[in-house]
Short mmCIF file of C-alpha atoms in Angstrom, two decimals:
data_model
loop_
_atom_site.label_atom_id
_atom_site.label_comp_id
_atom_site.label_asym_id
_atom_site.label_seq_id
_atom_site.Cartn_x
_atom_site.Cartn_y
_atom_site.Cartn_z
CA MET A 158 98.53 103.78 104.41
CA ALA A 159 97.05 102.97 102.27
CA ALA A 160 95.05 103.99 98.59
CA LYS A 161 91.40 102.79 97.57
CA GLN A 162 90.95 101.58 94.24
CA LEU A 163 87.59 103.23 93.14
CA ALA A 164 87.14 101.77 89.07
CA SER A 165 88.92 99.53 87.24
CA SER A 166 88.68 99.32 83.03
CA THR A 167 90.42 97.40 79.43
CA LEU A 168 88.67 100.42 77.88
CA GLY A 169 87.32 97.75 75.39
CA SER A 170 91.30 96.16 74.35
CA PRO A 171 91.84 92.46 73.42
CA SER A 172 92.83 90.38 76.51
CA ASP A 173 97.16 90.74 75.67
CA THR A 174 96.96 94.84 75.49
CA TYR A 175 100.05 96.48 77.54
CA PHE A 176 99.06 100.20 77.98
CA PHE A 177 102.51 102.38 79.06
CA THR A 178 100.95 105.51 79.53
CA LEU A 179 98.13 108.60 80.47
CA ALA A 180 97.82 111.73 79.74
CA LYS A 181 95.13 113.79 80.42
CA THR A 182 93.31 117.47 78.58
CA GLY A 183 90.98 119.44 80.67
CA GLN A 184 88.82 116.15 81.21
CA HIS A 185 90.23 114.34 78.86
CA PHE A 186 92.03 111.43 79.72
CA ALA A 187 94.04 108.90 76.80
CA THR A 188 96.36 105.96 76.92
CA ILE A 189 97.80 104.48 74.54
CA GLY A 190 98.15 100.17 74.12
CA SER A 191 101.01 98.02 72.58
CA ASP A 192 97.27 97.15 69.72
CA ASP A 193 99.43 100.69 68.40
CA SER A 194 95.58 102.07 69.50
CA LEU A 195 94.77 106.11 70.72
CA ARG A 196 92.13 105.09 73.92
CA LEU A 197 90.27 108.23 75.20
CA PHE A 198 88.20 108.34 78.51
CA ASP A 199 85.95 109.50 81.01
CA LEU A 200 85.18 110.04 84.98
CA PRO A 201 85.30 108.75 87.96
CA THR A 202 84.11 106.06 85.92
CA VAL A 203 87.03 105.08 83.48
CA GLN A 204 84.98 104.72 80.93
CA LEU A 205 85.80 103.65 76.70
CA THR A 206 84.67 107.82 75.08
CA ASN A 207 86.96 106.90 71.85
CA GLU A 208 89.09 105.16 70.35
CA VAL A 209 92.68 105.16 66.99
CA LYS A 210 92.57 102.46 66.09
CA GLY A 211 96.30 102.38 64.04
CA ALA A 212 96.80 105.67 65.61
CA HIS A 213 100.64 104.53 64.75
CA GLY A 214 103.16 101.89 63.64
CA GLY A 215 104.16 101.06 66.93
CA LEU A 216 102.89 103.17 68.24
CA ALA A 217 105.57 104.73 71.52
CA CYS A 218 104.89 107.88 72.81
CA LEU A 219 101.78 110.12 74.06
CA THR A 220 101.16 113.38 76.06
CA THR A 221 100.35 116.51 76.12
CA SER A 222 100.72 119.30 74.15
CA ALA A 223 101.69 122.37 76.27
CA GLU A 224 98.31 124.97 76.12
CA GLY A 225 96.69 121.91 77.65
CA THR A 226 93.93 121.40 74.61
CA THR A 227 95.43 118.29 72.54
CA PHE A 228 97.31 114.84 72.82
CA VAL A 229 100.42 114.42 70.77
CA THR A 230 101.71 111.26 70.06
CA ALA A 231 104.43 109.43 68.49
CA GLY A 232 105.49 106.30 66.97
CA ARG A 233 108.00 103.58 65.06
CA ASP A 234 106.14 105.00 61.86
CA GLY A 235 108.19 108.41 62.05
CA ARG A 236 105.28 110.49 62.96
CA VAL A 237 104.40 112.89 65.93
CA ARG A 238 100.65 113.51 65.29
CA ILE A 239 98.62 115.59 67.43
CA TRP A 240 94.79 114.93 68.06
CA ASP A 241 91.91 117.27 69.36
CA PRO A 242 89.82 114.96 72.16
CA ARG A 243 86.94 118.51 71.62
CA THR A 244 86.25 117.40 67.82
CA ALA A 245 84.88 113.51 67.22
CA VAL A 246 89.57 112.69 66.63
CA ARG A 247 89.44 110.24 64.02
CA LEU A 248 92.12 112.35 62.76
CA PRO A 249 95.11 114.34 63.91
CA THR A 250 94.59 118.10 63.59
CA LEU A 251 98.36 118.33 63.11
CA GLU A 252 101.47 116.21 61.81
CA LEU A 253 104.74 115.87 61.79
CA LEU A 254 107.80 113.66 59.61
CA GLU A 255 110.91 112.53 60.84
CA PRO A 256 112.92 113.11 57.55
CA LYS A 257 115.03 109.81 57.83
CA SER A 258 111.56 107.88 58.76
CA ALA A 259 113.11 107.12 61.92
CA GLY A 260 110.95 105.53 64.46
CA ILE A 261 110.62 108.03 67.81
CA SER A 262 110.61 107.25 70.59
CA ALA A 263 110.69 110.86 72.74
CA VAL A 264 108.27 113.83 72.44
CA ALA A 265 107.82 116.75 75.14
CA CYS A 266 106.20 119.95 74.42
CA ALA A 267 106.54 123.67 75.09
CA GLY A 268 104.46 126.45 73.61
CA ASN A 269 104.88 126.14 69.83
CA PHE A 270 107.50 123.62 70.34
CA ILE A 271 107.51 119.62 69.85
CA ALA A 272 110.75 118.03 70.05
CA ALA A 273 111.33 114.45 69.80
CA GLY A 274 114.38 112.09 69.76
CA THR A 275 114.23 108.67 68.11
CA GLU A 276 115.05 105.06 68.31
CA SER A 277 118.05 103.93 67.61
CA THR A 278 119.44 101.47 63.94
CA LYS A 279 123.09 100.68 64.99
CA GLU A 280 124.41 103.06 62.38
CA GLY A 281 126.22 104.97 64.23
CA LEU A 282 127.44 108.70 65.00
CA GLY A 283 124.32 110.55 63.45
CA ASP A 284 121.83 107.87 63.74
CA VAL A 285 120.22 108.91 66.86
CA SER A 286 119.07 112.79 66.39
CA VAL A 287 116.57 114.96 68.55
CA LEU A 288 114.92 117.49 66.96
CA VAL A 289 112.79 120.09 67.49
CA TYR A 290 109.68 120.95 65.35
CA ASP A 291 108.74 125.39 65.00
CA THR A 292 104.18 123.46 64.57
CA ARG A 293 104.37 126.69 63.10
CA SER A 294 105.95 125.62 60.07
CA PRO A 295 105.33 122.56 60.51
CA ALA A 296 107.11 120.72 57.12
CA LEU A 297 111.24 120.35 58.99
CA PRO A 298 112.10 120.05 62.03
CA MET A 299 113.81 124.41 62.89
CA ARG A 300 117.22 121.75 65.24
CA SER A 301 118.43 118.33 64.37
CA TYR A 302 121.06 117.67 67.42
CA ALA A 303 122.45 114.34 65.45
CA GLU A 304 126.03 113.67 67.48
CA SER A 305 125.39 113.36 71.29
CA HIS A 306 124.13 110.83 71.59
CA THR A 307 124.69 106.81 70.27
CA ASP A 308 121.36 104.86 71.65
CA THR A 309 118.38 105.27 72.10
CA ILE A 310 116.10 108.29 72.81
CA THR A 311 114.47 107.71 76.81
CA GLN A 312 113.78 111.22 77.92
CA LEU A 313 113.37 114.32 76.49
CA ALA A 314 112.13 117.90 78.85
CA TRP A 315 111.59 121.20 78.05
CA HIS A 316 112.80 123.04 80.97
CA PRO A 317 109.75 125.14 83.78
CA THR A 318 110.48 128.45 83.01
CA GLN A 319 113.77 128.72 80.51
CA SER A 320 111.61 127.43 77.35
CA ASN A 321 114.79 127.57 75.28
CA LEU A 322 116.86 124.57 77.56
CA LEU A 323 115.68 121.36 76.12
CA LEU A 324 117.01 117.52 78.47
CA SER A 325 117.56 114.75 76.99
CA GLY A 326 118.80 111.14 78.22
CA SER A 327 119.72 108.11 76.34
CA THR A 328 120.07 104.48 76.62
CA ASP A 329 123.98 105.47 75.99
CA GLY A 330 124.01 107.14 79.42
CA LEU A 331 123.92 109.71 78.65
CA VAL A 332 122.15 112.80 79.74
CA SER A 333 122.96 116.10 77.90
CA ILE A 334 121.31 119.75 77.80
CA PHE A 335 120.76 122.03 74.73
CA ASP A 336 120.07 125.43 74.14
CA ALA A 337 117.32 124.92 71.35
CA ASN A 338 118.17 128.33 70.28
CA VAL A 339 121.66 127.77 68.77
CA GLN A 340 121.75 125.69 65.73
CA GLU A 341 124.89 124.30 65.82
CA GLU A 342 125.27 121.55 67.59
CA GLU A 343 128.62 122.09 69.44
CA ASP A 344 127.47 125.44 70.18
CA ALA A 345 124.17 124.49 71.39
CA LEU A 346 125.05 121.33 74.03
CA MET A 347 126.08 122.83 77.16
CA GLN A 348 126.65 120.26 79.34
CA VAL A 349 126.20 116.57 79.77
CA LEU A 350 126.11 114.22 82.42
CA ASN A 351 126.89 110.83 82.76
CA PRO A 352 124.31 108.42 85.18
CA ARG A 353 127.02 105.37 83.65
CA SER A 354 123.91 103.67 83.04
CA ALA A 355 120.87 103.91 80.13
CA VAL A 356 118.47 106.79 80.83
CA HIS A 357 114.86 104.95 82.35
CA ARG A 358 113.41 108.49 82.93
CA ALA A 359 115.10 112.39 83.53
CA GLY A 360 113.75 115.85 84.09
CA PHE A 361 114.63 119.35 85.71
CA LEU A 362 113.81 118.80 89.63
CA THR A 363 113.90 122.05 90.48
CA ASP A 364 115.23 125.58 88.06
CA ASP A 365 118.92 124.35 88.82
CA GLN A 366 118.77 120.49 89.49
CA VAL A 367 118.10 117.90 87.23
CA TYR A 368 116.96 114.91 87.91
CA THR A 369 118.39 110.74 86.61
CA LEU A 370 116.84 107.31 87.34
CA SER A 371 118.41 105.09 85.25
CA THR A 372 117.10 101.61 83.98
CA ASP A 373 119.22 100.03 86.86
CA GLU A 374 117.39 102.18 89.50
CA GLN A 375 119.86 104.31 90.34
CA PHE A 376 118.29 108.08 90.89
CA SER A 377 120.45 110.68 90.74
CA VAL A 378 120.16 114.76 91.12
CA TYR A 379 122.26 116.97 90.22
CA GLY A 380 122.93 121.09 89.37
CA LEU A 381 122.94 122.16 86.13
CA ASP A 382 126.70 124.28 85.17
CA LYS A 383 124.32 127.71 83.34
CA THR A 384 121.04 128.79 84.42
CA GLY A 385 121.29 129.86 80.66
CA THR A 386 121.52 133.70 82.12
CA ALA A 387 124.84 133.35 83.71
CA GLU A 388 128.23 131.23 84.34
CA GLU A 389 127.61 129.74 88.07
CA GLU A 390 129.24 127.33 89.85
CA PRO A 391 126.01 124.23 89.86
CA LEU A 392 124.76 122.34 92.40
CA PRO A 393 126.63 119.88 94.42
CA ALA A 394 125.20 116.18 92.79
CA HIS A 395 123.68 114.01 94.60
CA GLN A 396 123.51 110.25 94.44
CA PHE A 397 120.94 108.71 96.11
CA GLY A 398 122.10 104.53 94.87
CA ASP A 399 120.14 101.75 93.80
CA LEU A 400 116.36 102.71 94.91
CA ARG A 401 114.99 98.97 95.05
CA ASP A 402 117.00 98.33 98.23
CA LYS A 403 115.96 101.83 100.02
CA LEU A 404 111.93 101.66 98.83
CA ASP A 405 112.38 97.61 98.70
CA CYS A 406 110.99 97.60 95.58
CA MET A 407 111.71 95.64 92.36
CA TYR A 408 111.06 98.76 89.61
CA VAL A 409 110.40 102.89 90.09
CA VAL A 410 107.81 103.64 87.57
CA ASN A 411 108.67 107.37 87.31
CA LEU A 412 109.31 110.91 88.83
CA ALA A 413 105.83 112.27 89.30
CA GLN A 414 105.99 116.46 89.03
CA GLU A 415 101.99 118.30 89.31
CA LEU A 416 101.60 121.98 89.43
CA PHE A 417 99.33 121.11 92.55
CA LEU A 418 100.76 118.84 94.20
CA PRO A 419 103.63 119.63 97.27
CA GLY A 420 106.86 118.58 94.90
CA PRO A 421 107.71 115.44 93.22
CA VAL A 422 106.37 111.63 94.11
CA LEU A 423 108.08 108.53 93.02
CA ALA A 424 106.49 105.80 91.79
CA PHE A 425 107.60 102.26 92.59
CA GLY A 426 106.16 98.22 92.04
CA HIS A 427 106.72 95.40 93.64
CA ASN A 428 105.44 92.65 91.18
CA VAL A 429 105.76 89.63 93.94
CA ASN A 430 103.06 92.08 96.48
CA HIS A 431 101.24 93.03 93.62
CA THR A 432 101.63 96.61 95.10
CA LEU A 433 102.50 99.97 93.39
CA SER A 434 103.32 103.05 96.86
CA LEU A 435 104.20 106.72 95.97
CA VAL A 436 107.02 108.46 97.85
CA PRO A 437 106.76 111.87 98.33
CA LEU A 438 110.80 113.43 98.41
CA HIS A 439 111.23 116.74 99.78
CA PRO A 440 112.89 119.06 99.42
CA PRO A 441 116.22 120.66 99.95
CA GLU A 442 118.35 117.29 100.48
CA TRP A 443 115.51 114.72 98.80
CA GLY A 444 114.65 113.01 101.43
CA LEU A 445 111.82 110.62 101.57
CA GLY A 446 107.89 111.62 102.77
CA SER A 447 105.55 109.33 103.84
CA ARG A 448 104.61 106.64 101.15
CA VAL A 449 101.27 105.63 100.54
CA ASP A 450 100.50 101.63 98.70
CA LEU A 451 98.53 101.29 96.26
CA PRO A 452 97.04 97.72 97.33
CA GLY A 453 96.82 94.97 94.25
CA ALA A 454 97.83 97.33 91.68
CA HIS A 455 98.36 95.48 88.62
CA GLY A 456 98.68 92.49 90.56
CA GLU A 457 101.80 90.91 89.50
CA GLU A 458 102.20 92.51 86.55
CA VAL A 459 104.05 96.13 85.58
CA VAL A 460 102.26 99.29 86.50
CA ARG A 461 104.27 100.95 83.20
CA GLY A 462 102.37 104.43 83.61
CA LEU A 463 101.04 106.77 87.17
CA LEU A 464 99.22 110.32 86.45
CA PHE A 465 97.47 112.05 89.00
CA VAL A 466 94.56 113.84 88.44
CA ASP A 467 94.57 115.52 91.44
CA PRO A 468 96.62 116.09 95.05
CA SER A 469 93.72 112.88 95.80
CA THR A 470 93.07 111.08 92.74
CA ALA A 471 95.28 109.04 90.38
CA LEU A 472 95.05 106.70 87.36
CA THR A 473 97.32 103.84 86.88
CA CYS A 474 97.76 101.64 83.86
CA GLY A 475 99.69 98.65 83.26
CA GLU A 476 101.00 95.42 81.62
CA ASP A 477 97.57 94.29 82.55
CA GLY A 478 95.35 95.12 80.25
CA HIS A 479 93.92 97.90 82.57
CA VAL A 480 93.76 101.93 84.20
CA ARG A 481 92.28 102.32 87.17
CA SER A 482 91.83 104.39 89.23
CA TRP A 483 92.37 105.56 92.94
CA ALA A 484 91.58 107.81 95.74
CA LEU A 485 93.94 108.03 97.76
CA SER A 486 93.63 110.52 101.00
CA PRO A 487 92.46 108.05 104.05
CA SER A 488 88.62 108.24 103.67
CA GLY A 489 88.96 107.26 100.52
CA ASP A 490 86.42 110.02 99.44
CA GLY A 491 89.29 111.78 97.20
CA GLN A 492 89.19 114.64 99.42
CA GLY A 493 92.34 115.29 101.52
CA ASP A 494 96.01 115.05 100.21
CA VAL A 495 98.28 112.57 102.02
CA LEU A 496 101.36 113.50 99.94
CA ALA A 497 101.22 117.66 101.98
CA ALA A 498 104.53 118.30 103.20
CA PRO A 499 105.77 117.29 106.62
CA GLY A 500 105.03 120.50 109.12
CA SER A 501 103.12 122.20 105.84
CA LYS A 502 99.22 122.95 107.40
CA LYS A 503 97.90 120.39 104.61
CA ALA A 504 99.61 117.72 106.52
CA LYS A 505 98.19 118.43 109.76
CA ARG A 506 95.15 119.07 109.12
CA ASN A 507 95.20 115.76 107.55
CA ALA A 508 96.69 114.38 110.92
CA LYS A 509 94.23 115.62 112.27
CA LYS A 510 91.51 114.40 110.59
CA GLY A 511 93.06 110.37 110.71
CA ALA A 512 94.07 110.03 114.07
CA GLU A 513 89.49 111.99 114.63
CA ARG A 514 87.87 109.68 112.45
CA PHE A 515 90.47 106.63 113.49
CA ALA A 516 90.24 107.66 117.64
CA PRO A 517 87.50 104.06 119.02
CA TYR A 518 86.52 106.27 121.71
#
């Protein structure tokens, strides 16, 4: 099934700009670029509404705050900044500092807490930290875990229901699970997973499962040793192997998770074929669902970010310096949920609509 491109824009960026990722707060949308600018834009036109030039020195991270009203950015200048899109967005409403001025390479938000992971400066053990800040007392991080990783932190994620559990992934090939209620790192470290390759993406797939995606496109699902309340036998690990072979792709962008989606969705690209594709994963075995192609995608350039606006509309950004919006429904009108689980009422309804639409008589 093919999606339909609705709009595209460079957001006024220089021709050599890469866009890294996307985020949304309510009706506000944002992206960050290689020129260190934070850009806000609207839908459906994908037109620039505000720009913060030099938002950071080495702007690297963008996410949404836990309450969903502000944007959170971080960079290689060792700063985390919070921006309110409801204002003129000239200055951040809050700034957090990394105590050693180390570059920040990952952020994640939960409640009043912001986790930040740092870049490696190749100085050995203690060089890389996972920090936790309380925005109500922002002067210094309330937690600092500096002995569990030996290379740049690439991913951070809070558990969806147990707000004390924090996941970190690193280019050292390890994924760590911390109990952020515990100050001493040795006691806080609850579990270590070893995908055996640098971690590109990682997060909580369910309450008791973690996924990892390595830089060589190896996808794995692991069970948690502990739920945070009691000792339990973890669910068995699923090793899916190299997704490039299974999906006929050249790279995997990420695994998208939204409350309004029936399940997680893999996004993967093919530079030669100029496509980005989406495939839902269906529990409990995480089998692959029906594929949706975004033809043309970002040409031969790598797609760096995917954001679902709703079940039938998505945004992408990439190294071609464009943000594009897509209708994922068969009719191209943004109506209908093509990523509905097989056998669900939505899936049956969509199939019926498709049959009616394309019946010759």
